[in-house]
PDB file of C-alpha atoms in Angstrom:
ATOM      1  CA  UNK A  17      48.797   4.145 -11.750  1.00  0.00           C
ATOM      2  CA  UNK A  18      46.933   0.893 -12.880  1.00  0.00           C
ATOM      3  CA  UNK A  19      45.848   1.766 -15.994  1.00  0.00           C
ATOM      4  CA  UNK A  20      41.741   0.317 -15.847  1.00  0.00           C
ATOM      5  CA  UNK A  21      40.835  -2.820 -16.907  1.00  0.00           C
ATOM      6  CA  UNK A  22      38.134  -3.101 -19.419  1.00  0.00           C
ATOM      7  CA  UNK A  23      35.472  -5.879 -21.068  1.00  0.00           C
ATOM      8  CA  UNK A  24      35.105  -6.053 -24.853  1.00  0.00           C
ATOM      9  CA  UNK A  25      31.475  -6.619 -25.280  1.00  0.00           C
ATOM     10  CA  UNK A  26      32.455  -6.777 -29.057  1.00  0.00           C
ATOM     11  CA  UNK A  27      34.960  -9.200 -28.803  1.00  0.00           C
ATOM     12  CA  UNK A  28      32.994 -11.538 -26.406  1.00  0.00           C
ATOM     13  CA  UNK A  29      30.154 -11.208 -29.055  1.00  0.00           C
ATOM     14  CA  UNK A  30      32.305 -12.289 -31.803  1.00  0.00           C
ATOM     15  CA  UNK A  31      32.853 -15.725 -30.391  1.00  0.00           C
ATOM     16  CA  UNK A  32      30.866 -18.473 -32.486  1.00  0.00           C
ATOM     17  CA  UNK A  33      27.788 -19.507 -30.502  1.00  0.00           C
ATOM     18  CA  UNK A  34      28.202 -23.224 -29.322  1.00  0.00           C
ATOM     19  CA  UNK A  35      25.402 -25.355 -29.805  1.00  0.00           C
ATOM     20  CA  UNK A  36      22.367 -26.480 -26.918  1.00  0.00           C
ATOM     21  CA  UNK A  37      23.195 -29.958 -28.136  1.00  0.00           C
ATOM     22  CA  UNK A  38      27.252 -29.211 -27.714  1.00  0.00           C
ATOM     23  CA  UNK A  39      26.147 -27.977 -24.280  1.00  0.00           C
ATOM     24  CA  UNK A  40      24.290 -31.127 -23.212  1.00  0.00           C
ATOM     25  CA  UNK A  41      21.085 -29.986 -23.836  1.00  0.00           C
ATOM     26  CA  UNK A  42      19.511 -31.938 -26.233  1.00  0.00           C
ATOM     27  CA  UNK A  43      16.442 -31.181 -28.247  1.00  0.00           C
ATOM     28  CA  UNK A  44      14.046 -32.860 -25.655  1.00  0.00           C
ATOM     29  CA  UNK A  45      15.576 -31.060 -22.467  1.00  0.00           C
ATOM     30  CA  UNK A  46      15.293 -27.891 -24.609  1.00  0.00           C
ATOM     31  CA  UNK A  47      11.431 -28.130 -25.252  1.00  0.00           C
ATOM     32  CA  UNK A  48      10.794 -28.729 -21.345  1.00  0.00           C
ATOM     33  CA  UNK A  49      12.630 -25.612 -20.764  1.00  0.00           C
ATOM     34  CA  UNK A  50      10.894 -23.513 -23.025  1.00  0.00           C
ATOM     35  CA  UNK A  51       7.401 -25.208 -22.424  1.00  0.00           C
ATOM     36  CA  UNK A  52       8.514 -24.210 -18.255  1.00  0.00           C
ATOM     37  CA  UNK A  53       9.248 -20.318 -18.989  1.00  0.00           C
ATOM     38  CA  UNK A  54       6.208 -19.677 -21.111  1.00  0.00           C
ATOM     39  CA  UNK A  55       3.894 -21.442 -18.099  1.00  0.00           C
ATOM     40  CA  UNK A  56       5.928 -19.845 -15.847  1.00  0.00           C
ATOM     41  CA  UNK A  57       5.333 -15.938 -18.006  1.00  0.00           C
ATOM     42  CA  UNK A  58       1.771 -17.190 -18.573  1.00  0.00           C
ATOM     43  CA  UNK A  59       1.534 -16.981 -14.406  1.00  0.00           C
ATOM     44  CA  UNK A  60       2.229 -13.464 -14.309  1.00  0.00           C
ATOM     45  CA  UNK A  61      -0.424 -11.137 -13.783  1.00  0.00           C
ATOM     46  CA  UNK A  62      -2.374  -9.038 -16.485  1.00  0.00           C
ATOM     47  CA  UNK A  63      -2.259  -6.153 -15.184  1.00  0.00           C
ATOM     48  CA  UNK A  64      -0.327  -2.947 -16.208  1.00  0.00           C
ATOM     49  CA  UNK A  65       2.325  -0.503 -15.114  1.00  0.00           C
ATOM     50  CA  UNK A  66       0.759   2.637 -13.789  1.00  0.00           C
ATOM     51  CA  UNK A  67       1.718   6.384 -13.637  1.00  0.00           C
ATOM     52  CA  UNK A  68       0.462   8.771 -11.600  1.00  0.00           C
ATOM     53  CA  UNK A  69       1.974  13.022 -12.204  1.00  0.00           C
ATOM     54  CA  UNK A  70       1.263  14.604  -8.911  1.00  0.00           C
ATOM     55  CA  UNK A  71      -2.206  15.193  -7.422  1.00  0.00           C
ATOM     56  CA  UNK A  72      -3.175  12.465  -9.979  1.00  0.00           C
ATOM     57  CA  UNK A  73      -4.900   9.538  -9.306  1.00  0.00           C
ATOM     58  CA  UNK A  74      -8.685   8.675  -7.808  1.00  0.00           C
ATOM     59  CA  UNK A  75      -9.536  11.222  -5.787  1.00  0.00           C
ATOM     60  CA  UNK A  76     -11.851  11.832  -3.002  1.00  0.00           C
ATOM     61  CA  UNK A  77     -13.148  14.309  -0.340  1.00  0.00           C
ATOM     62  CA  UNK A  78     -13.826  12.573   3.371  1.00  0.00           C
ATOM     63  CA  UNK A  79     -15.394  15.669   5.062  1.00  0.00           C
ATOM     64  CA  UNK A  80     -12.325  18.512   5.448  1.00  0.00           C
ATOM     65  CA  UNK A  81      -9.108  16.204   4.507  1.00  0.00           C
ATOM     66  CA  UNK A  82      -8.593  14.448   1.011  1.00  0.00           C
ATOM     67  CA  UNK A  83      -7.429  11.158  -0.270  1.00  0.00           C
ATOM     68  CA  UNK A  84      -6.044  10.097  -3.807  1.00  0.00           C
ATOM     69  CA  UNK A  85      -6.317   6.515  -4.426  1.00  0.00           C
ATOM     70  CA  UNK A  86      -2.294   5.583  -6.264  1.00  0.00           C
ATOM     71  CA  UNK A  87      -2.489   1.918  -6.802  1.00  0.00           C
ATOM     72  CA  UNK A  88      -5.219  -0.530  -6.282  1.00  0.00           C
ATOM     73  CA  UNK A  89      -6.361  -3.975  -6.301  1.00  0.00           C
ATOM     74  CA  UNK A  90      -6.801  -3.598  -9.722  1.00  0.00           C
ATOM     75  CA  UNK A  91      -3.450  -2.089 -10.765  1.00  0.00           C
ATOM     76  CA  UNK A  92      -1.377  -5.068  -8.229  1.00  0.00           C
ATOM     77  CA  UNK A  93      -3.408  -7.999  -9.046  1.00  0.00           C
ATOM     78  CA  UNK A  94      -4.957  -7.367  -5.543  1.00  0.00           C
ATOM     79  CA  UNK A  95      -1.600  -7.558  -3.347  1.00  0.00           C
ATOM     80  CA  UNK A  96      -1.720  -3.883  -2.598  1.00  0.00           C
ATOM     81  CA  UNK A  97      -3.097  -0.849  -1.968  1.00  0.00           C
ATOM     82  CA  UNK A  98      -1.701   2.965  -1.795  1.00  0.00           C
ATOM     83  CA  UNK A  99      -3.306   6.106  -0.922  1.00  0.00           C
ATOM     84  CA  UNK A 100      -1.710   9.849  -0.639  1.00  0.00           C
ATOM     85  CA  UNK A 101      -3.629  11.324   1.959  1.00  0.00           C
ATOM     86  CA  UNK A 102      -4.073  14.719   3.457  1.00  0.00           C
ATOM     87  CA  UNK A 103      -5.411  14.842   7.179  1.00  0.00           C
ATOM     88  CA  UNK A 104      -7.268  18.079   8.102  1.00  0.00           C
ATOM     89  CA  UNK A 105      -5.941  19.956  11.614  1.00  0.00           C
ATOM     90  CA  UNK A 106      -8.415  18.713  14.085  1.00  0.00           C
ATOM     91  CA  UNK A 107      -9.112  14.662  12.922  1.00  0.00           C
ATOM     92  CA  UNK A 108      -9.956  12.695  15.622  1.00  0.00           C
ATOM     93  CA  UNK A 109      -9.404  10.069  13.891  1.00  0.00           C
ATOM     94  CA  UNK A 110     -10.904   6.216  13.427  1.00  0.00           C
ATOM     95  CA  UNK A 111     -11.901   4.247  17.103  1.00  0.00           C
ATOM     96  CA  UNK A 112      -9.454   1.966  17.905  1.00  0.00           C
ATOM     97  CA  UNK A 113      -8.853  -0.569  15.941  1.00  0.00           C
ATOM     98  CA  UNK A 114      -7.828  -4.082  14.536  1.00  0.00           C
ATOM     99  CA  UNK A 115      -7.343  -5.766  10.819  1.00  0.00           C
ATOM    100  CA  UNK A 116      -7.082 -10.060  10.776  1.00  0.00           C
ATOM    101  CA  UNK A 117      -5.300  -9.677   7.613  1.00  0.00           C
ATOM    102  CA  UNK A 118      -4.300  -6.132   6.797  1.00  0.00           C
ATOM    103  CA  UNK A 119      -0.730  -5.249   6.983  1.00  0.00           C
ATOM    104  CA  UNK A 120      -1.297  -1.405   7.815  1.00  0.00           C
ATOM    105  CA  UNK A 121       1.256   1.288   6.949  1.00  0.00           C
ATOM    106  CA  UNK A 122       1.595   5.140   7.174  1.00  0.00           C
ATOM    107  CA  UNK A 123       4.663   6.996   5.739  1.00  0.00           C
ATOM    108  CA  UNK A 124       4.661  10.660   6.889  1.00  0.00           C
ATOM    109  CA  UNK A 125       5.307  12.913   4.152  1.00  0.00           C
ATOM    110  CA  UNK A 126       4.391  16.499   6.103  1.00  0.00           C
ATOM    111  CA  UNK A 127       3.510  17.763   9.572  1.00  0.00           C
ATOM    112  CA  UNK A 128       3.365  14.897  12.291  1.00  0.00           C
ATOM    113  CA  UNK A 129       1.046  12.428  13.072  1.00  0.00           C
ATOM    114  CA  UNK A 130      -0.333  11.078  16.449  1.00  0.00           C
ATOM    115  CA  UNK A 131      -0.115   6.721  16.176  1.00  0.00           C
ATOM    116  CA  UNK A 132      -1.511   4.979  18.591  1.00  0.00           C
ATOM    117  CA  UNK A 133      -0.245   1.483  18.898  1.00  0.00           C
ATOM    118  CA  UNK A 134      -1.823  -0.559  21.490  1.00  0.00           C
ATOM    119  CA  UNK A 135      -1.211   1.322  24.284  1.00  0.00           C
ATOM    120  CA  UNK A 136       1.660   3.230  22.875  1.00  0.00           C
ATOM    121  CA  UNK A 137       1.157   6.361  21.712  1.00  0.00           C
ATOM    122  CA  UNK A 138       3.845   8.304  19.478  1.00  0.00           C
ATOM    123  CA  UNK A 139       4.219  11.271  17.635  1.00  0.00           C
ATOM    124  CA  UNK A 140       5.081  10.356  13.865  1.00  0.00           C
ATOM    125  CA  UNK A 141       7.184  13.034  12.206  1.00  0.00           C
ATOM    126  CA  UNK A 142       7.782  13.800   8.806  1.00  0.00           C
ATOM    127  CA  UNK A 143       9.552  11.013   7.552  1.00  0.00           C
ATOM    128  CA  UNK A 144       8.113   8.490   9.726  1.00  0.00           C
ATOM    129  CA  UNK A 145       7.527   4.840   8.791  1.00  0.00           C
ATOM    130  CA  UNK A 146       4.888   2.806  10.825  1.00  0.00           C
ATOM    131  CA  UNK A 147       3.750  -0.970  10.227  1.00  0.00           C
ATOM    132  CA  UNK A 148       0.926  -2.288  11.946  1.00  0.00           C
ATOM    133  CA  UNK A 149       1.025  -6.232  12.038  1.00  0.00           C
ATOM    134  CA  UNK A 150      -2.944  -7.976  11.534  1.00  0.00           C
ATOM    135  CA  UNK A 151      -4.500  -8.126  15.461  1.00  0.00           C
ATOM    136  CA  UNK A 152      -2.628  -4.783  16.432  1.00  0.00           C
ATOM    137  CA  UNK A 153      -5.192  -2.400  18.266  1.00  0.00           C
ATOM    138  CA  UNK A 154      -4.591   1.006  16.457  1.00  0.00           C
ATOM    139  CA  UNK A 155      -5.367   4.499  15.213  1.00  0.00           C
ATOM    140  CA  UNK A 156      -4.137   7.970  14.406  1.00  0.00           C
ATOM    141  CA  UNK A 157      -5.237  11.287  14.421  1.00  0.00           C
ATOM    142  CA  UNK A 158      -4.065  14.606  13.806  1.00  0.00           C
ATOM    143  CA  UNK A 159      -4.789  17.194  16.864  1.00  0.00           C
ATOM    144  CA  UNK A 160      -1.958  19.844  15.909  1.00  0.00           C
ATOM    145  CA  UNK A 161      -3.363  23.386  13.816  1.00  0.00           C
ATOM    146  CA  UNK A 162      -1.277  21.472  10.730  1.00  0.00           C
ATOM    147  CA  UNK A 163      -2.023  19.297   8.031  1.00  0.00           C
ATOM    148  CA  UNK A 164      -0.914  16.251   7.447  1.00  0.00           C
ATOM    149  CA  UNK A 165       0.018  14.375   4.288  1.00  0.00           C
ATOM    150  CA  UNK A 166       0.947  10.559   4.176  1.00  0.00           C
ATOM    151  CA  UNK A 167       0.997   8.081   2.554  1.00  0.00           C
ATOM    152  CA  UNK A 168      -1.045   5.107   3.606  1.00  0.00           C
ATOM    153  CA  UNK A 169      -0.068   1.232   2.403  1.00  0.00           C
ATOM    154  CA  UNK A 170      -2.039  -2.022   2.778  1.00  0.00           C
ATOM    155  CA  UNK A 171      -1.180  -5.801   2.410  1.00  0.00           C
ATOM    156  CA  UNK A 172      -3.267  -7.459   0.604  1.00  0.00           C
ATOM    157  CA  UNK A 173      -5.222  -4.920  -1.558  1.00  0.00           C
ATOM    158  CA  UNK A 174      -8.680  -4.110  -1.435  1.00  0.00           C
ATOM    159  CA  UNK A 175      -8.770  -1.188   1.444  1.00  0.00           C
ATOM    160  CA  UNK A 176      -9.915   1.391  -1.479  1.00  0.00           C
ATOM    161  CA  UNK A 177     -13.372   0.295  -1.714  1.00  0.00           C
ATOM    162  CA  UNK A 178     -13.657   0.910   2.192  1.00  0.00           C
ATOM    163  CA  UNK A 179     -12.052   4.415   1.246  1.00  0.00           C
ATOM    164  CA  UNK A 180     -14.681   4.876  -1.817  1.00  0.00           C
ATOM    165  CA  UNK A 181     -17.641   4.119   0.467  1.00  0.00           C
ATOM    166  CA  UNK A 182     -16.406   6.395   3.145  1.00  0.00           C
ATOM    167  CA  UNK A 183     -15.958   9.139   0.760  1.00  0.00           C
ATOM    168  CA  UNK A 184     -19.433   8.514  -1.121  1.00  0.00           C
ATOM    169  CA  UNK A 185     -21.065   8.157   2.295  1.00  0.00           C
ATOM    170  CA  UNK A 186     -19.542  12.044   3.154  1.00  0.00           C
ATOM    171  CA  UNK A 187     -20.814  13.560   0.146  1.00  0.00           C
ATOM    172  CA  UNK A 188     -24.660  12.425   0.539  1.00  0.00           C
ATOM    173  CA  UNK A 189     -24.554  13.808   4.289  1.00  0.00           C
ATOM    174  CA  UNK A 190     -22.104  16.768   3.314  1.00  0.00           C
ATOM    175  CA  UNK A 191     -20.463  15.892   6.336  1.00  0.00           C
ATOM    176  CA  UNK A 192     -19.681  13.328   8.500  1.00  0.00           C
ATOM    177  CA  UNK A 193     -22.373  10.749   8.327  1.00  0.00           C
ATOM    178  CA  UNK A 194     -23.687   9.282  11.280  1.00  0.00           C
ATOM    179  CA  UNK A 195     -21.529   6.752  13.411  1.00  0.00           C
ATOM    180  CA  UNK A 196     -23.954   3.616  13.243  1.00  0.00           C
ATOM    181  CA  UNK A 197     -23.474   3.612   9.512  1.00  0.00           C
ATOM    182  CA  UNK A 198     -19.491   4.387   9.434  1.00  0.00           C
ATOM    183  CA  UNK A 199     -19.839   1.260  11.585  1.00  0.00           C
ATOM    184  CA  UNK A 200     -21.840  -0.519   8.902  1.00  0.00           C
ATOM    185  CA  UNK A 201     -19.431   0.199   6.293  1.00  0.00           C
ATOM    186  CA  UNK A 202     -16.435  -0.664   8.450  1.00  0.00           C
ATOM    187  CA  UNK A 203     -17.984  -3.841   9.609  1.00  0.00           C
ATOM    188  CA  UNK A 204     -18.317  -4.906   5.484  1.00  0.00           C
ATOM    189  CA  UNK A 205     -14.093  -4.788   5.327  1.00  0.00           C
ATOM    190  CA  UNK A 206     -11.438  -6.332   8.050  1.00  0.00           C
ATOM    191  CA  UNK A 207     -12.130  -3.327  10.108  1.00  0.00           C
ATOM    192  CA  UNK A 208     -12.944  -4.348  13.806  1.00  0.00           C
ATOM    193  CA  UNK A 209     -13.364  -1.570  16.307  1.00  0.00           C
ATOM    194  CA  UNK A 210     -11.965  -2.706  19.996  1.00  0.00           C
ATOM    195  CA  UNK A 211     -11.802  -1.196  23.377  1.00  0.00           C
ATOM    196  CA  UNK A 212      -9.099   0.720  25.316  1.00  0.00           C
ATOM    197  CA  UNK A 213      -9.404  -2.869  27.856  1.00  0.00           C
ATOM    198  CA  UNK A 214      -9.207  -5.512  24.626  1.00  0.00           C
ATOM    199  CA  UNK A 215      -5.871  -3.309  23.169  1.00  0.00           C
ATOM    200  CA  UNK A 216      -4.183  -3.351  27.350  1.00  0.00           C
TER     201      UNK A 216
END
């Protein structure tokens, strides 16, 4: 057989380093290199990497299903957002609806999940991906006896303070608060509720 072929990291190491001048890169062409990476690291944003063990995170109650915030505007520099949610058996979920600038996305971990897109409606099992595009009329519920847990995703960030009002708004009803003011919070985020006749 071929016997393998193999790279000596030590012997490539061993060689004696040639010069940046050697190289054609003279002290001048040098500085404007390394004055270009540290603008270009100074760019980056300060924010930090971010564990969550499971059922960790920010978590809230919204009436009988759950939601734990995993990454926010503050942990992406405000390009994402990521919730693990649980739906209760039952949710009639949000009107229909559109976002101008909200990539949407659901990611079915258990049980299955009824997506309505436009006038599409399908039945997302586990292991379902869905992205909703901004001006997409949409919603989702969960009518089975089951569960549901997904994950949720957003493009740009910022959908968790929606979430945190929602959930504060629950617990000083203990329940479902009254429609007008889900409609008031809704209307402070790109959440616009449409007809059946504006999403034909």
């Amino acid at each position: 057989s071929r016997p393998e072929r193999r790279t000596s990291i030590a012997s490539s190491s061993s060689r004696a380093p040639r010069s940046g001048r050697a190289r054609g890169i003279g002290s001048t062409s040098g500085a404007l290199i390394t004055r270009s990476l540290v603008a270009e690291f100074a760019s980056f944003p300060a924010v930090g990497a971010v564990f969550h063990a499971p059922g960790e995170g920010e978590n809230h109650s919204i009436g009988g299903s759950s939601l734990s915030l995993k990454a926010t505007s503050d942990d992406t520099d405000g390009t994402f957002f990521c919730s693990e949610s649980v739906i209760e058996p039952g949710f009639p979920g949000p009107p229909l609806h559109v976002h101008h600038r909200v990539h949407d996305m659901f990611y079915v971990l258990e049980g299955t999940l009824t997506v309505r897109l436009e006038d599409e409606t399908v039945e997302a099992e586990s292991g379902s991906f869905v992205c909703v595009p901004p001006g997409t009329p949409h919603t989702f519920s969960n009518p089975g006896d089951r569960p549901v847990r997904m994950l949720n995703f957003n493009t740009p960030g910022g959908w968790e303070d929606y979430m945190r009002d929602l959930g504060a708004a629950f617990a000083e009803h203990g329940g479902p608060p009254p429609p007008e003011e889900i409609g008031r919070i809704a209307s402070r985020y790109d959440f616009e509720v449409v007809t059946p006749s504006d999403a034909g």
